[in-house]
Amino acid sequence: MQFRKLIVLLVTLGCVACQAVDIDPVGVETPTHREVVLRAMQPASTRTALGDGDGAAGSAQEIRWTEGDRLSVWARKSGASAYQFEAATFQLSTFNATFQSADFLATIPTMPAGTYTYHAVYPLPTTQNGTQVSYTLPATQRGDYDPTLDVMWATTTGNALQPFSASDYPIQWQEPEMHFSHLMHLVRIRIPAGKNYLGLDIKRLDITFPQEVVGTVSFDVTDPENTATWSNLTNKVTIELDDKHRFAAGEGYVWLHVKPTALDGELRFVAYNEAGVMSAEILTTVKKSLQAQRITPIALSIPESPLAPITYIDLCEVANNLGEPWQTMTLSGYNFAVANSYNTTQTVQFTPTDKKRYLVAVCADPSAMRGATLPLNYE
């Protein structure tokens, strides 16, 4: 199992560094809360990663702690009915240059000596009530690896967190340590070089799965595997890329976070390029188990549009000689592809953008457009 490892390092009293700390001196009240540091370790021999479904070498997605990461942690003493603390937030404080370890800080109630059971989840849950938490995998995702959708869980048993002098830092405790496991599945999609017949980079993918794959999951942090329930499920997912992350053939991947489930049936894709032109449907039959902690790689060839042949005209505004800003620009005289549909229109209209660049999809062969006049009207 690949995982993130958490090692409890230290508890301090919030004193100035190198100042002597008296745990319970005569005449001074024992502090009721102490600052706790959790160290997330990624040893070189145990790199945290999501592996491919087919185990292909060199194709794992490495997962590392990043700035802003936060954990929710629960602790209950052996034999106690109540938790010592519930959903305490641990904030990433520091990590080393190789990202093999990171320290998370939180202030928690003082823990009496004894043996404790610890549970933790990442990221912070959308909702939490006692040990019940929930997360949502949205039906529209942005196409990159999104750590807020990579739900992870860990549990362990160990001693109470004990303070030590700040002058002893760093010190590595051998217990308790927590091994995080990924609870969701990742789909990784690429377009092989030369396999985008739609023309222009892809901006959007609509995917219809044979079974429901996204929604809201709720579970008990004491046993996610056997308590997980899903609601608001759908089998339709959209990957919508922003202007900085176009999906080009032969370059990189897009990612989709989905629930672990068994797929059995027809899988449907429709791609849209940056001009809004739709590809023909891509249909395939799939029978596969999407397991937690795994990646399903997909190589997707994008077919041309049913409206083909299509000529793309790139209009760039380099100067405005109208004497005033224009409000709308209308093109006419040809069959234009309607964005996000298989329809055509005789006119297409634009409003000004900061980029001052406007893509037009004309349903015609490039040779037919050579020397042609494209009427433009401004208002």
PDB file of C-alpha atoms in Angstrom, residues 218-376:
ATOM      1  CA  SER A 218     -20.313  10.348   4.009  1.00  0.00           C
ATOM      2  CA  PHE A 219     -18.465   7.994   6.325  1.00  0.00           C
ATOM      3  CA  ASP A 220     -17.382   7.400   9.894  1.00  0.00           C
ATOM      4  CA  VAL A 221     -13.688   8.129  10.409  1.00  0.00           C
ATOM      5  CA  THR A 222     -13.381   4.990  12.524  1.00  0.00           C
ATOM      6  CA  ASP A 223     -14.162   2.767   9.511  1.00  0.00           C
ATOM      7  CA  PRO A 224     -14.588   4.510   6.116  1.00  0.00           C
ATOM      8  CA  GLU A 225     -14.581   1.313   4.074  1.00  0.00           C
ATOM      9  CA  ASN A 226     -17.615  -0.216   5.786  1.00  0.00           C
ATOM     10  CA  THR A 227     -19.585   2.940   6.597  1.00  0.00           C
ATOM     11  CA  ALA A 228     -19.349   4.951   3.357  1.00  0.00           C
ATOM     12  CA  THR A 229     -22.664   6.000   1.793  1.00  0.00           C
ATOM     13  CA  TRP A 230     -23.112   8.066  -1.379  1.00  0.00           C
ATOM     14  CA  SER A 231     -25.846  10.547  -2.331  1.00  0.00           C
ATOM     15  CA  ASN A 232     -26.614  13.018  -5.141  1.00  0.00           C
ATOM     16  CA  LEU A 233     -24.869  10.711  -7.572  1.00  0.00           C
ATOM     17  CA  THR A 234     -24.565  11.187 -11.327  1.00  0.00           C
ATOM     18  CA  ASN A 235     -22.870   9.376 -14.187  1.00  0.00           C
ATOM     19  CA  LYS A 236     -22.305  12.564 -16.220  1.00  0.00           C
ATOM     20  CA  VAL A 237     -19.052  14.454 -15.662  1.00  0.00           C
ATOM     21  CA  THR A 238     -17.552  17.512 -17.366  1.00  0.00           C
ATOM     22  CA  ILE A 239     -13.888  18.454 -17.413  1.00  0.00           C
ATOM     23  CA  GLU A 240     -13.748  22.217 -18.023  1.00  0.00           C
ATOM     24  CA  LEU A 241     -10.270  23.616 -18.577  1.00  0.00           C
ATOM     25  CA  ASP A 242      -9.423  27.270 -18.002  1.00  0.00           C
ATOM     26  CA  ASP A 243      -7.529  29.439 -20.477  1.00  0.00           C
ATOM     27  CA  LYS A 244      -4.172  28.495 -18.975  1.00  0.00           C
ATOM     28  CA  HIS A 245      -4.662  24.741 -19.244  1.00  0.00           C
ATOM     29  CA  ARG A 246      -5.518  23.666 -22.762  1.00  0.00           C
ATOM     30  CA  PHE A 247      -5.502  19.957 -23.546  1.00  0.00           C
ATOM     31  CA  ALA A 248      -3.125  19.400 -26.479  1.00  0.00           C
ATOM     32  CA  ALA A 249      -2.343  16.173 -28.313  1.00  0.00           C
ATOM     33  CA  GLY A 250       0.871  14.585 -27.095  1.00  0.00           C
ATOM     34  CA  GLU A 251       1.164  16.994 -24.150  1.00  0.00           C
ATOM     35  CA  GLY A 252       0.286  16.076 -20.577  1.00  0.00           C
ATOM     36  CA  TYR A 253      -2.890  14.685 -19.087  1.00  0.00           C
ATOM     37  CA  VAL A 254      -6.209  15.692 -17.629  1.00  0.00           C
ATOM     38  CA  TRP A 255      -7.368  14.123 -14.375  1.00  0.00           C
ATOM     39  CA  LEU A 256     -10.769  13.117 -13.073  1.00  0.00           C
ATOM     40  CA  HIS A 257     -11.543  12.219  -9.444  1.00  0.00           C
ATOM     41  CA  VAL A 258     -14.281   9.573  -9.141  1.00  0.00           C
ATOM     42  CA  LYS A 259     -15.713   7.148  -6.606  1.00  0.00           C
ATOM     43  CA  PRO A 260     -14.469   3.554  -6.478  1.00  0.00           C
ATOM     44  CA  THR A 261     -17.018   1.474  -8.359  1.00  0.00           C
ATOM     45  CA  ALA A 262     -17.428  -1.271 -10.949  1.00  0.00           C
ATOM     46  CA  LEU A 263     -18.019  -0.064 -14.518  1.00  0.00           C
ATOM     47  CA  ASP A 264     -19.975  -2.279 -16.867  1.00  0.00           C
ATOM     48  CA  GLY A 265     -21.467  -0.827 -20.035  1.00  0.00           C
ATOM     49  CA  GLU A 266     -21.019   1.979 -22.538  1.00  0.00           C
ATOM     50  CA  LEU A 267     -18.595   4.833 -21.913  1.00  0.00           C
ATOM     51  CA  ARG A 268     -19.221   8.006 -23.965  1.00  0.00           C
ATOM     52  CA  PHE A 269     -16.942  10.998 -24.623  1.00  0.00           C
ATOM     53  CA  VAL A 270     -17.601  14.267 -26.452  1.00  0.00           C
ATOM     54  CA  ALA A 271     -14.766  16.790 -26.836  1.00  0.00           C
ATOM     55  CA  TYR A 272     -14.978  20.539 -27.464  1.00  0.00           C
ATOM     56  CA  ASN A 273     -12.086  22.578 -28.805  1.00  0.00           C
ATOM     57  CA  GLU A 274     -11.293  26.163 -27.848  1.00  0.00           C
ATOM     58  CA  ALA A 275     -13.615  27.450 -30.589  1.00  0.00           C
ATOM     59  CA  GLY A 276     -16.479  25.452 -29.059  1.00  0.00           C
ATOM     60  CA  VAL A 277     -16.686  22.957 -31.933  1.00  0.00           C
ATOM     61  CA  MET A 278     -17.846  19.494 -30.850  1.00  0.00           C
ATOM     62  CA  SER A 279     -16.234  16.253 -31.894  1.00  0.00           C
ATOM     63  CA  ALA A 280     -18.223  13.256 -32.977  1.00  0.00           C
ATOM     64  CA  GLU A 281     -19.166  10.964 -30.101  1.00  0.00           C
ATOM     65  CA  ILE A 282     -16.555   8.504 -28.892  1.00  0.00           C
ATOM     66  CA  LEU A 283     -18.200   5.301 -27.702  1.00  0.00           C
ATOM     67  CA  THR A 284     -16.585   2.268 -26.111  1.00  0.00           C
ATOM     68  CA  THR A 285     -17.683  -0.633 -23.951  1.00  0.00           C
ATOM     69  CA  VAL A 286     -15.964  -0.957 -20.594  1.00  0.00           C
ATOM     70  CA  LYS A 287     -15.950  -3.617 -17.888  1.00  0.00           C
ATOM     71  CA  LYS A 288     -13.550  -2.558 -15.160  1.00  0.00           C
ATOM     72  CA  SER A 289     -13.305  -2.105 -11.407  1.00  0.00           C
ATOM     73  CA  LEU A 290     -12.249   1.401 -10.357  1.00  0.00           C
ATOM     74  CA  GLN A 291     -10.399   0.705  -7.128  1.00  0.00           C
ATOM     75  CA  ALA A 292      -9.412   3.180  -4.435  1.00  0.00           C
ATOM     76  CA  GLN A 293      -5.740   4.199  -4.541  1.00  0.00           C
ATOM     77  CA  ARG A 294      -5.482   3.345  -8.227  1.00  0.00           C
ATOM     78  CA  ILE A 295      -5.375   5.179 -11.566  1.00  0.00           C
ATOM     79  CA  THR A 296      -7.156   4.202 -14.770  1.00  0.00           C
ATOM     80  CA  PRO A 297      -5.202   5.529 -17.775  1.00  0.00           C
ATOM     81  CA  ILE A 298      -7.122   6.335 -20.973  1.00  0.00           C
ATOM     82  CA  ALA A 299      -5.641   7.216 -24.371  1.00  0.00           C
ATOM     83  CA  LEU A 300      -8.285   9.186 -26.250  1.00  0.00           C
ATOM     84  CA  SER A 301      -8.289   9.807 -30.000  1.00  0.00           C
ATOM     85  CA  ILE A 302     -10.450  12.852 -30.774  1.00  0.00           C
ATOM     86  CA  PRO A 303     -12.486  12.442 -34.002  1.00  0.00           C
ATOM     87  CA  GLU A 304     -13.389  15.351 -36.264  1.00  0.00           C
ATOM     88  CA  SER A 305     -16.708  17.140 -36.033  1.00  0.00           C
ATOM     89  CA  PRO A 306     -19.726  15.810 -37.966  1.00  0.00           C
ATOM     90  CA  LEU A 307     -19.783  19.321 -39.489  1.00  0.00           C
ATOM     91  CA  ALA A 308     -16.356  18.778 -41.090  1.00  0.00           C
ATOM     92  CA  PRO A 309     -14.620  20.075 -43.071  1.00  0.00           C
ATOM     93  CA  ILE A 310     -14.062  23.103 -40.861  1.00  0.00           C
ATOM     94  CA  THR A 311     -11.769  26.073 -41.372  1.00  0.00           C
ATOM     95  CA  TYR A 312     -10.735  28.041 -38.288  1.00  0.00           C
ATOM     96  CA  ILE A 313     -10.258  31.781 -38.662  1.00  0.00           C
ATOM     97  CA  ASP A 314      -8.310  33.557 -35.933  1.00  0.00           C
ATOM     98  CA  LEU A 315      -9.398  37.200 -35.708  1.00  0.00           C
ATOM     99  CA  CYS A 316      -7.087  39.492 -33.735  1.00  0.00           C
ATOM    100  CA  GLU A 317      -7.842  43.143 -33.002  1.00  0.00           C
ATOM    101  CA  VAL A 318      -4.589  45.053 -33.467  1.00  0.00           C
ATOM    102  CA  ALA A 319      -6.063  48.579 -33.688  1.00  0.00           C
ATOM    103  CA  ASN A 320      -9.404  50.354 -33.380  1.00  0.00           C
ATOM    104  CA  ASN A 321      -9.993  53.066 -35.983  1.00  0.00           C
ATOM    105  CA  LEU A 322     -13.720  53.427 -35.313  1.00  0.00           C
ATOM    106  CA  GLY A 323     -13.230  56.421 -33.061  1.00  0.00           C
ATOM    107  CA  GLU A 324     -14.999  54.707 -30.170  1.00  0.00           C
ATOM    108  CA  PRO A 325     -15.024  51.258 -28.518  1.00  0.00           C
ATOM    109  CA  TRP A 326     -17.163  48.715 -30.338  1.00  0.00           C
ATOM    110  CA  GLN A 327     -19.837  46.756 -28.459  1.00  0.00           C
ATOM    111  CA  THR A 328     -20.585  43.853 -30.826  1.00  0.00           C
ATOM    112  CA  MET A 329     -18.957  42.365 -33.900  1.00  0.00           C
ATOM    113  CA  THR A 330     -21.104  40.327 -36.307  1.00  0.00           C
ATOM    114  CA  LEU A 331     -19.825  38.040 -39.063  1.00  0.00           C
ATOM    115  CA  SER A 332     -22.047  36.738 -41.852  1.00  0.00           C
ATOM    116  CA  GLY A 333     -21.990  35.162 -45.279  1.00  0.00           C
ATOM    117  CA  TYR A 334     -20.994  31.588 -44.372  1.00  0.00           C
ATOM    118  CA  ASN A 335     -22.184  28.584 -42.412  1.00  0.00           C
ATOM    119  CA  PHE A 336     -20.589  28.942 -38.995  1.00  0.00           C
ATOM    120  CA  ALA A 337     -20.419  26.105 -36.480  1.00  0.00           C
ATOM    121  CA  VAL A 338     -22.521  26.848 -33.408  1.00  0.00           C
ATOM    122  CA  ALA A 339     -20.428  26.445 -30.251  1.00  0.00           C
ATOM    123  CA  ASN A 340     -21.215  23.345 -28.175  1.00  0.00           C
ATOM    124  CA  SER A 341     -23.671  21.842 -30.663  1.00  0.00           C
ATOM    125  CA  TYR A 342     -23.816  20.126 -34.069  1.00  0.00           C
ATOM    126  CA  ASN A 343     -25.777  23.032 -35.573  1.00  0.00           C
ATOM    127  CA  THR A 344     -24.757  25.829 -37.928  1.00  0.00           C
ATOM    128  CA  THR A 345     -25.707  29.481 -38.184  1.00  0.00           C
ATOM    129  CA  GLN A 346     -25.454  32.123 -40.901  1.00  0.00           C
ATOM    130  CA  THR A 347     -24.163  34.764 -38.501  1.00  0.00           C
ATOM    131  CA  VAL A 348     -21.921  34.756 -35.447  1.00  0.00           C
ATOM    132  CA  GLN A 349     -21.515  37.583 -32.949  1.00  0.00           C
ATOM    133  CA  PHE A 350     -18.764  38.536 -30.521  1.00  0.00           C
ATOM    134  CA  THR A 351     -18.383  41.014 -27.690  1.00  0.00           C
ATOM    135  CA  PRO A 352     -15.018  42.570 -26.741  1.00  0.00           C
ATOM    136  CA  THR A 353     -12.572  40.545 -24.640  1.00  0.00           C
ATOM    137  CA  ASP A 354      -9.314  41.489 -22.946  1.00  0.00           C
ATOM    138  CA  LYS A 355      -7.411  39.136 -25.234  1.00  0.00           C
ATOM    139  CA  LYS A 356      -8.845  40.829 -28.344  1.00  0.00           C
ATOM    140  CA  ARG A 357      -8.784  37.443 -30.058  1.00  0.00           C
ATOM    141  CA  TYR A 358     -11.819  35.735 -31.594  1.00  0.00           C
ATOM    142  CA  LEU A 359     -11.918  32.227 -33.099  1.00  0.00           C
ATOM    143  CA  VAL A 360     -14.412  31.527 -35.864  1.00  0.00           C
ATOM    144  CA  ALA A 361     -15.268  28.036 -37.103  1.00  0.00           C
ATOM    145  CA  VAL A 362     -16.433  28.105 -40.733  1.00  0.00           C
ATOM    146  CA  CYS A 363     -18.021  24.951 -42.149  1.00  0.00           C
ATOM    147  CA  ALA A 364     -15.996  24.932 -45.341  1.00  0.00           C
ATOM    148  CA  ASP A 365     -12.845  23.459 -46.808  1.00  0.00           C
ATOM    149  CA  PRO A 366      -9.797  25.749 -46.505  1.00  0.00           C
ATOM    150  CA  SER A 367      -9.422  25.804 -50.292  1.00  0.00           C
ATOM    151  CA  ALA A 368     -12.939  27.227 -50.610  1.00  0.00           C
ATOM    152  CA  MET A 369     -12.025  30.059 -48.255  1.00  0.00           C
ATOM    153  CA  ARG A 370      -8.941  31.150 -50.139  1.00  0.00           C
ATOM    154  CA  GLY A 371      -9.424  34.732 -51.345  1.00  0.00           C
ATOM    155  CA  ALA A 372     -12.938  34.907 -49.883  1.00  0.00           C
ATOM    156  CA  THR A 373     -14.453  37.996 -48.272  1.00  0.00           C
ATOM    157  CA  LEU A 374     -15.719  37.742 -44.688  1.00  0.00           C
ATOM    158  CA  PRO A 375     -18.264  40.538 -43.985  1.00  0.00           C
ATOM    159  CA  LEU A 376     -17.807  42.203 -40.581  1.00  0.00           C
TER     160      LEU A 376
END
